[in-house]
Amino acid sequence: MVEKGNATHLQAVTDVRSAEVVMRNFCESLPADRLLQGNDCDLDSALAKERLLRTYTEVETGAKLTYGSSMAVLAHFVGCLPHDNETTLQVSYIMTVEHKQFVCEVILPENSPVRSATGRPVGRKSIAKRSAAFEACILLRKGKHLDSNLLPTYHKQLPAMRNALLALNMKKTNAYDMRLKPCLWEDNWGRVPETLYLTVIELTTPEGLRRPYKPLAMLTRTRLPALPPFLLHLDIGITSDVVCSSLATCIEVNAASLAKLSAFTFRIFQDVFAKVYEVNQSRMSYWLAPVLGGRLIGLHDPFPEKLIDWEMLDFVHDNEQLEWTIDTPHSFLADKFLVDRWDGGRRYFSVGIAPELKALDAVPPDTAPSKHMKNILDYTVSLYAKSRARATWRHDQPVILTQRVLHRRNWLDEITEKEKVLRNKSYVCPEPLKFSALPTGIAAMSLIFPAIVSRLDSYLVALEACQKLRLDIRPDLALEALTKDSDNTEEHRDEQIHFQRGMGKNYERLEFIGDCFLKMATSISLFAQNPDNDEYEYHVKRMLLICNKNLFNTAIKLKLYEYIRSQSFSRRTWYPEGLKLLEGKGHTKTGKEIVKHLLGDKTIADVCEALIGAALLSYQDTGNMDMAVKAVTALVSSSDHDVETWKDYYKLYAKPAYQTAPASASQLDLAAQVELKHDYHFKYPRLLRSAFIHPSYPFSWEKVPCYQRLEFLGDSLLDMACINFLFYRYPDRDPQWLTEHKMAMVSNKFLGAVCVKLGFHKHLRYNGSLVEYQIRDYVTELVEAEREADGARDYWTIVKNPPKCLPDVIEAYIGAVFVDAEFDYKEVERFFDAHITWFFENMSIYDTFANNHPTTFLNNLLTLTFGCTNYRVMANELPSIDGSPIRVIAAVMIHDDIVAEGTASSGRYAKLKASSNALELLKGMAPFEYRMQYHCDCSDGKEKEELPRLEKLEELVGSAI
């Protein structure tokens, strides 16, 4: 409305009309392809053209996708993508001209399962944009990211579901059969052998036995494999390696020689261990024999039967015991092995006569305690009261100074403080005792034989697990991979719960490197078989391969749980199976003893990763990774990784068209400039260009995909190089320390600094000013920090985090080098040595960096400040609901309650967020407040837990023969 006579209103109308004329003249001067049709266009003609454009209709719902609706559908989908606060959701349309027609490429955010789509060539830009949006919607529908109503399939997941997922299988709820003995002992049972194989058992430091040394030999139906030496703790501060030499040549045996070997073996069981077995040579697993001499014997002795002390075998066969009478010379009483006739647990090594003492003298005060201490004769006799009353003994018999055999529970472990203070000096009379025909050297070796054969059993069981997987792994590494020595072995903490002593190394270090190799191997296989997949598809497929659930399911099918060693040496389970026990503890039991052990699902999955690590380390000297590749194939059990050797990876790879296409001058120049920074010449410069293409850069401009595929591959390759560096340089560090210090090496902050140092940021192709600003700002700060650091190698730690594209470029470049070099891992190691090793030659300078990591800080706070051991930081992949991108949730659990959680695209960052949230929650809390709030009694309950645990273990193990 204009007021009549109002000059201001009239001037405004005039100005608007003038502006309209100017705008009309401008629009009419534009080319025809840029003119928009208005009300003056032919509506019928426009609708007819619209009907010619493609459409897509859902049969089930009738939902229709048209060119006109596609942009709205796509915008709605992008708006529903899950994202962090710092992520901007934006759709970019890039227009190019081909053959005088417009082609549009739509680029979606990085967290979208479909990254880009290209429309069909058309004559108008508006239709080109809609064509690209239509193609993107079709791809989303094919991937089931849009439902039948063309709506996004993403849904918010409830915290309750997350908690249930994290708590799944946290506690040990499953009891599995545990294999006690290897199948090797049962080979050829049912017949009397005609040939036997000799394995000589010797000590490198026999002085620790405190007895004359006499090696033993095991004779078995099949030859034992070469087994590594292992340590025994013979005395306080004295250890010795046990060396087992398996001879290749067999020994022929007949009825007479076998009878002598059997008599010697059963005499050891009877005199040393108070077990009397039924003689059944067809069911014997092995025989024992004395060995001549005391030298370490080679594996290639052509006449093994000459190594056996047949004269001693004859003596033991012909003499059940040595006879003593009152007229026997006193010299006979020295250096003998004495056994209580009624109590097999009372055994003595005689030193010699004690002439100053009589049988009825009081027991000297320094004597080892016993039930009966009235006098020396009374001390010697172990009969019950009624039998003691009926027994008569000579009072004029001499007194012998002896050393009582102590009940060492486990020679594989250090002597306990309780055992150190036990007295073993004893004074006994000879008449009530049995003088064994076994020499003291044989008796001493026999006493440690249970620990020896127990470790041999463990080695052989571990090797049988490897045979089941068709893997050739070193016995020591095979056993280490299958050893779980505490309830929380998988948590990599210093504080071990219910620690099983004397089991040797557990699987945690092997699981650490095996997990890394598994990630690398599956990444390479997926990349090689699916070169056109996007990063999202790679992540989803890899998650399905390496997740604990998949490994657990494979292990259950193979019954690998039977081979896991979760219990330390037991005095009840080392005896040979197959023989009927006539006398001794356990003789009333019938049938084969079945032993169960409690294992969590994650433990079984961790053992799978440890076996992969063992397969890798078995050939570390040669650098051959074929066995580790074979192990991955066996344990992931998937067509997505079905290779036997490292070379098979490259055979799977079909070079994509973009890689082999002729390189442009710009791409050749890039290859030349990058080669100046790292001495590697690219055969395919377009592959190198891909490593420098940011996701925002349109594909249509160079027909080269962005770096995300190569970054996925390079990330796993770099991880492996870092782990190798730390693993071999620090062989005694636990996985927690290795993980904390690896974080520095693979952090975005460090890799961003490497990218700038190499000048790679200058070659990055991107579309948008924001990326340019972020890079320029970061480079300025980093260069200044390096200048002021005066040569310090950790200068990069004090600057802010770089734009994520910079570390991505380094990982993508490593992936590109690896692919261009035909999957030669040595090129990855060469890059690592040239550009990364220098920063980490002294890892101690990064201790603060590692300790400030939230997860490490939380661990120290809970264990050192609050004294809590019942906590976990767990991470697990969230299931892909309706095709949503991969997400990982982590949670901090204290006494089985979730107190904090975090979600991210990887386990590393999810744990970081969860730990940070937990630290915020615990900030300023006093120890007594912590104990009250979380009902923590860890610092008080360690001793209380031990007794019921032993009772439970006894219940599971039983009293096997």
XYZ file of N, CA, C and O in Angstrom, residues 636-732:
388
model
N 40.033 -67.647 11.365
C 38.898 -66.797 11.007
C 37.850 -67.581 10.236
O 36.677 -67.215 10.217
N 38.284 -68.664 9.578
C 37.361 -69.584 8.913
C 36.365 -68.846 8.026
O 35.153 -68.902 8.228
N 36.894 -68.132 7.022
C 36.037 -67.332 6.149
C 36.640 -67.262 4.756
O 37.870 -67.260 4.589
N 35.769 -67.183 3.762
C 36.238 -67.041 2.382
C 36.877 -65.679 2.149
O 37.580 -65.482 1.154
N 36.650 -64.740 3.060
C 37.284 -63.423 2.923
C 38.762 -63.454 3.288
O 39.470 -62.470 3.073
N 39.207 -64.553 3.873
C 40.648 -64.750 4.088
C 40.938 -66.237 3.901
O 40.842 -67.026 4.836
N 41.266 -66.593 2.680
C 41.472 -68.004 2.337
C 42.780 -68.159 1.582
O 42.806 -68.540 0.415
N 43.868 -67.805 2.240
C 45.200 -67.895 1.636
C 46.114 -68.690 2.569
O 45.872 -68.765 3.776
N 47.136 -69.279 2.007
C 48.053 -70.114 2.766
C 49.427 -69.479 2.942
O 50.141 -69.791 3.891
N 49.821 -68.613 2.009
C 51.137 -67.974 2.079
C 50.991 -66.478 1.825
O 49.964 -66.005 1.311
N 52.043 -65.737 2.152
C 52.023 -64.289 1.959
C 51.900 -63.936 0.478
O 51.195 -62.987 0.108
N 52.547 -64.694 -0.380
C 52.500 -64.392 -1.810
C 51.097 -64.521 -2.380
O 50.782 -63.913 -3.407
N 50.261 -65.314 -1.730
C 48.895 -65.498 -2.229
C 48.082 -64.210 -2.174
O 47.110 -64.055 -2.919
N 48.449 -63.292 -1.289
C 47.707 -62.031 -1.202
C 47.757 -61.285 -2.536
O 46.739 -60.815 -3.046
N 48.965 -61.176 -3.102
C 49.092 -60.409 -4.339
C 48.416 -61.118 -5.503
O 47.931 -60.485 -6.433
N 48.362 -62.451 -5.434
C 47.668 -63.202 -6.488
C 46.173 -62.884 -6.500
O 45.522 -62.998 -7.542
N 45.647 -62.495 -5.344
C 44.223 -62.153 -5.262
C 43.934 -60.782 -5.858
O 42.783 -60.482 -6.203
N 44.950 -59.948 -5.956
C 44.743 -58.541 -6.284
C 44.628 -58.336 -7.788
O 45.529 -58.687 -8.551
N 43.505 -57.783 -8.222
C 43.315 -57.385 -9.618
C 43.415 -55.867 -9.676
O 42.606 -55.161 -9.066
N 44.397 -55.376 -10.386
C 44.639 -53.930 -10.407
C 43.416 -53.202 -10.963
O 42.935 -53.518 -12.046
N 42.908 -52.226 -10.238
C 41.771 -51.450 -10.753
C 42.191 -50.592 -11.935
O 43.376 -50.270 -12.118
N 41.220 -50.201 -12.718
C 41.518 -49.470 -13.958
C 42.221 -48.150 -13.683
O 43.115 -47.739 -14.436
N 41.843 -47.471 -12.607
C 42.461 -46.162 -12.345
C 43.953 -46.286 -12.103
O 44.731 -45.388 -12.424
N 44.387 -47.417 -11.519
C 45.799 -47.595 -11.192
C 46.649 -47.751 -12.441
O 47.754 -47.206 -12.524
N 46.145 -48.484 -13.424
C 46.951 -48.814 -14.616
C 46.764 -47.817 -15.750
O 47.461 -47.911 -16.767
N 45.842 -46.881 -15.627
C 45.636 -45.886 -16.685
C 46.878 -45.010 -16.831
O 47.646 -44.821 -15.881
N 47.102 -44.461 -18.023
C 48.279 -43.589 -18.227
C 48.248 -42.398 -17.279
O 47.203 -41.790 -17.039
N 49.400 -42.081 -16.730
C 49.505 -40.978 -15.770
C 49.615 -39.654 -16.503
O 50.230 -39.551 -17.574
N 49.008 -38.637 -15.907
C 49.112 -37.290 -16.465
C 50.435 -36.662 -16.062
O 51.170 -37.193 -15.211
N 50.741 -35.515 -16.685
C 51.984 -34.818 -16.350
C 51.997 -34.414 -14.885
O 53.040 -34.492 -14.214
N 50.852 -33.999 -14.366
C 50.769 -33.600 -12.957
C 51.052 -34.793 -12.043
O 51.747 -34.662 -11.029
N 50.520 -35.935 -12.395
C 50.724 -37.127 -11.565
C 52.173 -37.608 -11.630
O 52.741 -38.051 -10.621
N 52.795 -37.504 -12.784
C 54.206 -37.866 -12.910
C 55.079 -36.914 -12.100
O 56.066 -37.330 -11.475
N 54.709 -35.635 -12.119
C 55.470 -34.654 -11.344
C 55.340 -34.925 -9.847
O 56.311 -34.800 -9.097
N 54.142 -35.294 -9.399
C 53.947 -35.646 -7.993
C 54.850 -36.808 -7.602
O 55.504 -36.774 -6.546
N 54.902 -37.852 -8.427
C 55.736 -39.016 -8.127
C 57.206 -38.620 -8.005
O 57.929 -39.096 -7.115
N 57.654 -37.719 -8.899
C 59.057 -37.281 -8.860
C 59.347 -36.496 -7.582
O 60.409 -36.669 -6.959
N 58.433 -35.622 -7.179
C 58.661 -34.816 -5.981
C 58.624 -35.672 -4.700
O 59.439 -35.489 -3.793
N 57.700 -36.596 -4.631
C 57.594 -37.444 -3.443
C 58.785 -38.376 -3.340
O 59.265 -38.683 -2.239
N 59.316 -38.818 -4.479
C 60.477 -39.714 -4.458
C 61.695 -39.024 -3.851
O 62.587 -39.681 -3.294
N 61.746 -37.691 -3.934
C 62.844 -36.959 -3.306
C 62.772 -37.039 -1.784
O 63.796 -36.932 -1.099
N 61.578 -37.219 -1.249
C 61.390 -37.295 0.200
C 61.561 -38.720 0.728
O 62.059 -38.925 1.835
N 61.119 -39.690 -0.040
C 61.297 -41.099 0.336
C 61.741 -41.864 -0.889
O 61.086 -41.829 -1.940
N 62.838 -42.549 -0.758
C 63.490 -43.202 -1.896
C 62.709 -44.439 -2.344
O 63.118 -45.580 -2.115
N 61.579 -44.177 -2.971
C 60.832 -45.266 -3.596
C 60.246 -44.741 -4.901
O 59.590 -43.696 -4.923
N 60.468 -45.481 -5.989
C 59.984 -45.072 -7.306
C 58.691 -45.806 -7.626
O 58.652 -47.045 -7.654
N 57.638 -45.057 -7.838
C 56.324 -45.641 -8.115
C 56.217 -46.095 -9.568
O 56.499 -45.331 -10.496
N 55.788 -47.332 -9.733
C 55.499 -47.838 -11.075
C 54.151 -47.319 -11.568
O 53.904 -47.226 -12.764
N 53.272 -47.006 -10.611
C 51.935 -46.532 -10.949
C 51.695 -45.181 -10.256
O 51.192 -45.128 -9.135
N 52.053 -44.068 -10.918
C 51.900 -42.748 -10.287
C 50.460 -42.422 -9.912
O 50.217 -41.665 -8.968
N 49.477 -42.977 -10.648
C 48.087 -42.689 -10.304
C 47.723 -43.316 -8.951
O 46.851 -42.798 -8.236
N 48.363 -44.400 -8.602
C 48.162 -45.005 -7.276
C 48.679 -44.049 -6.196
O 48.045 -43.875 -5.146
N 49.814 -43.443 -6.462
C 50.349 -42.451 -5.520
C 49.408 -41.252 -5.411
O 49.170 -40.737 -4.314
N 48.881 -40.798 -6.552
C 47.961 -39.662 -6.511
C 46.765 -39.966 -5.607
O 46.305 -39.106 -4.856
N 46.283 -41.198 -5.634
C 45.144 -41.573 -4.802
C 45.436 -41.342 -3.331
O 44.534 -40.999 -2.565
N 46.693 -41.533 -2.911
C 47.068 -41.334 -1.505
C 46.995 -39.870 -1.095
O 47.015 -39.575 0.110
N 46.898 -38.956 -2.059
C 46.861 -37.527 -1.752
C 45.531 -36.885 -2.148
O 45.431 -35.657 -2.216
N 44.516 -37.708 -2.400
C 43.203 -37.186 -2.770
C 42.306 -37.180 -1.536
O 41.961 -38.222 -0.991
N 41.918 -35.985 -1.082
C 41.032 -35.841 0.065
C 39.610 -36.278 -0.318
O 39.210 -36.154 -1.488
N 38.825 -36.802 0.632
C 37.457 -37.227 0.300
C 36.588 -36.117 -0.289
O 35.614 -36.404 -0.993
N 36.936 -34.851 -0.010
C 36.140 -33.748 -0.554
C 36.456 -33.469 -2.021
O 35.730 -32.713 -2.682
N 37.499 -34.062 -2.530
C 37.945 -33.805 -3.902
C 37.110 -34.659 -4.858
O 37.058 -35.883 -4.715
N 36.472 -34.063 -5.846
C 35.582 -34.832 -6.732
C 36.337 -35.885 -7.548
O 37.421 -35.622 -8.074
N 35.740 -37.043 -7.653
C 36.324 -38.130 -8.446
C 36.402 -37.752 -9.919
O 37.338 -38.127 -10.634
N 35.437 -36.996 -10.369
C 35.344 -36.686 -11.805
C 36.490 -35.816 -12.296
O 36.747 -35.759 -13.496
N 37.182 -35.142 -11.388
C 38.241 -34.238 -11.825
C 39.489 -34.972 -12.296
O 40.187 -34.491 -13.175
N 39.827 -36.109 -11.663
C 41.010 -36.864 -12.098
C 40.725 -38.348 -12.305
O 41.621 -39.091 -12.692
N 39.488 -38.762 -12.008
C 39.114 -40.171 -12.114
C 40.018 -41.046 -11.241
O 40.400 -42.153 -11.612
N 40.376 -40.521 -10.065
C 41.194 -41.240 -9.087
C 40.448 -41.222 -7.759
O 40.026 -40.149 -7.312
N 40.250 -42.367 -7.122
C 39.511 -42.390 -5.852
C 40.292 -41.711 -4.734
O 41.515 -41.555 -4.813
N 39.571 -41.328 -3.672
C 40.224 -40.675 -2.542
C 41.063 -41.681 -1.754
O 41.029 -42.887 -1.999
N 41.797 -41.166 -0.764
C 42.788 -41.977 -0.058
C 42.201 -42.962 0.954
O 42.945 -43.725 1.578
N 40.902 -42.995 1.148
C 40.349 -43.770 2.256
C 40.623 -45.272 2.146
O 40.862 -45.945 3.145
N 40.576 -45.834 0.942
C 40.877 -47.262 0.786
C 42.324 -47.550 1.180
O 42.616 -48.485 1.925
N 43.232 -46.740 0.655
C 44.655 -46.939 0.960
C 44.944 -46.652 2.428
O 45.802 -47.299 3.038
N 44.232 -45.695 3.005
C 44.429 -45.377 4.426
C 44.001 -46.545 5.310
O 44.648 -46.859 6.304
N 42.916 -47.222 4.932
C 42.464 -48.424 5.652
C 43.569 -49.482 5.655
O 43.872 -50.091 6.691
N 44.194 -49.686 4.514
C 45.273 -50.679 4.405
C 46.519 -50.209 5.142
O 47.126 -50.960 5.921
N 46.915 -48.962 4.913
C 48.143 -48.449 5.512
C 48.094 -48.380 7.015
O 49.113 -48.562 7.693
N 46.907 -48.132 7.569
C 46.745 -48.089 9.025
C 47.164 -49.410 9.654
O 47.896 -49.432 10.654
N 46.729 -50.517 9.098
C 47.077 -51.825 9.666
C 48.541 -52.161 9.440
O 49.180 -52.788 10.287
N 49.088 -51.751 8.309
C 50.511 -52.001 8.032
C 51.406 -51.222 8.997
O 52.392 -51.758 9.525
N 51.060 -49.963 9.232
C 51.843 -49.140 10.158
C 51.730 -49.674 11.577
O 52.717 -49.696 12.322
N 50.545 -50.096 11.967
C 50.351 -50.699 13.287
C 51.305 -51.872 13.492
O 51.933 -52.009 14.542
N 51.399 -52.716 12.470
C 52.258 -53.898 12.571
C 53.723 -53.496 12.686
O 54.475 -54.083 13.472
N 54.130 -52.503 11.935
C 55.524 -52.052 12.003
C 55.849 -51.496 13.385
O 56.925 -51.760 13.939
N 54.920 -50.732 13.965
C 55.141 -50.168 15.304
C 55.209 -51.265 16.352
O 56.072 -51.240 17.249
N 54.308 -52.231 16.266
C 54.298 -53.331 17.234
C 55.578 -54.141 17.143
O 56.175 -54.517 18.160
N 56.017 -54.425 15.930
C 57.271 -55.165 15.766
C 58.437 -54.427 16.412
O 59.277 -55.021 17.090
N 58.485 -53.130 16.194
C 59.561 -52.315 16.755
C 59.589 -52.431 18.278
O 60.630 -52.682 18.885
N 58.450 -52.269 18.912
C 58.380 -52.309 20.372
C 58.536 -53.729 20.901
O 59.207 -53.954 21.918
N 57.925 -54.681 20.242
C 57.891 -56.057 20.733
C 59.296 -56.655 20.825
O 59.648 -57.290 21.817
N 60.097 -56.447 19.804
C 61.439 -57.037 19.790
C 62.454 -56.186 20.556
O 63.412 -56.724 21.106
N 62.247 -54.887 20.593
C 63.189 -54.030 21.313
C 62.985 -54.121 22.823
O 63.945 -53.953 23.586
N 61.773 -54.408 23.246
C 61.469 -54.491 24.680
C 60.820 -55.842 24.988
O 59.605 -55.922 25.215
N 61.627 -56.919 25.000
C 61.070 -58.271 25.143
C 60.455 -58.560 26.503
O 59.699 -59.526 26.632
N 60.765 -57.757 27.514
C 60.248 -58.034 28.857
C 59.084 -57.124 29.245
O 58.575 -57.230 30.359
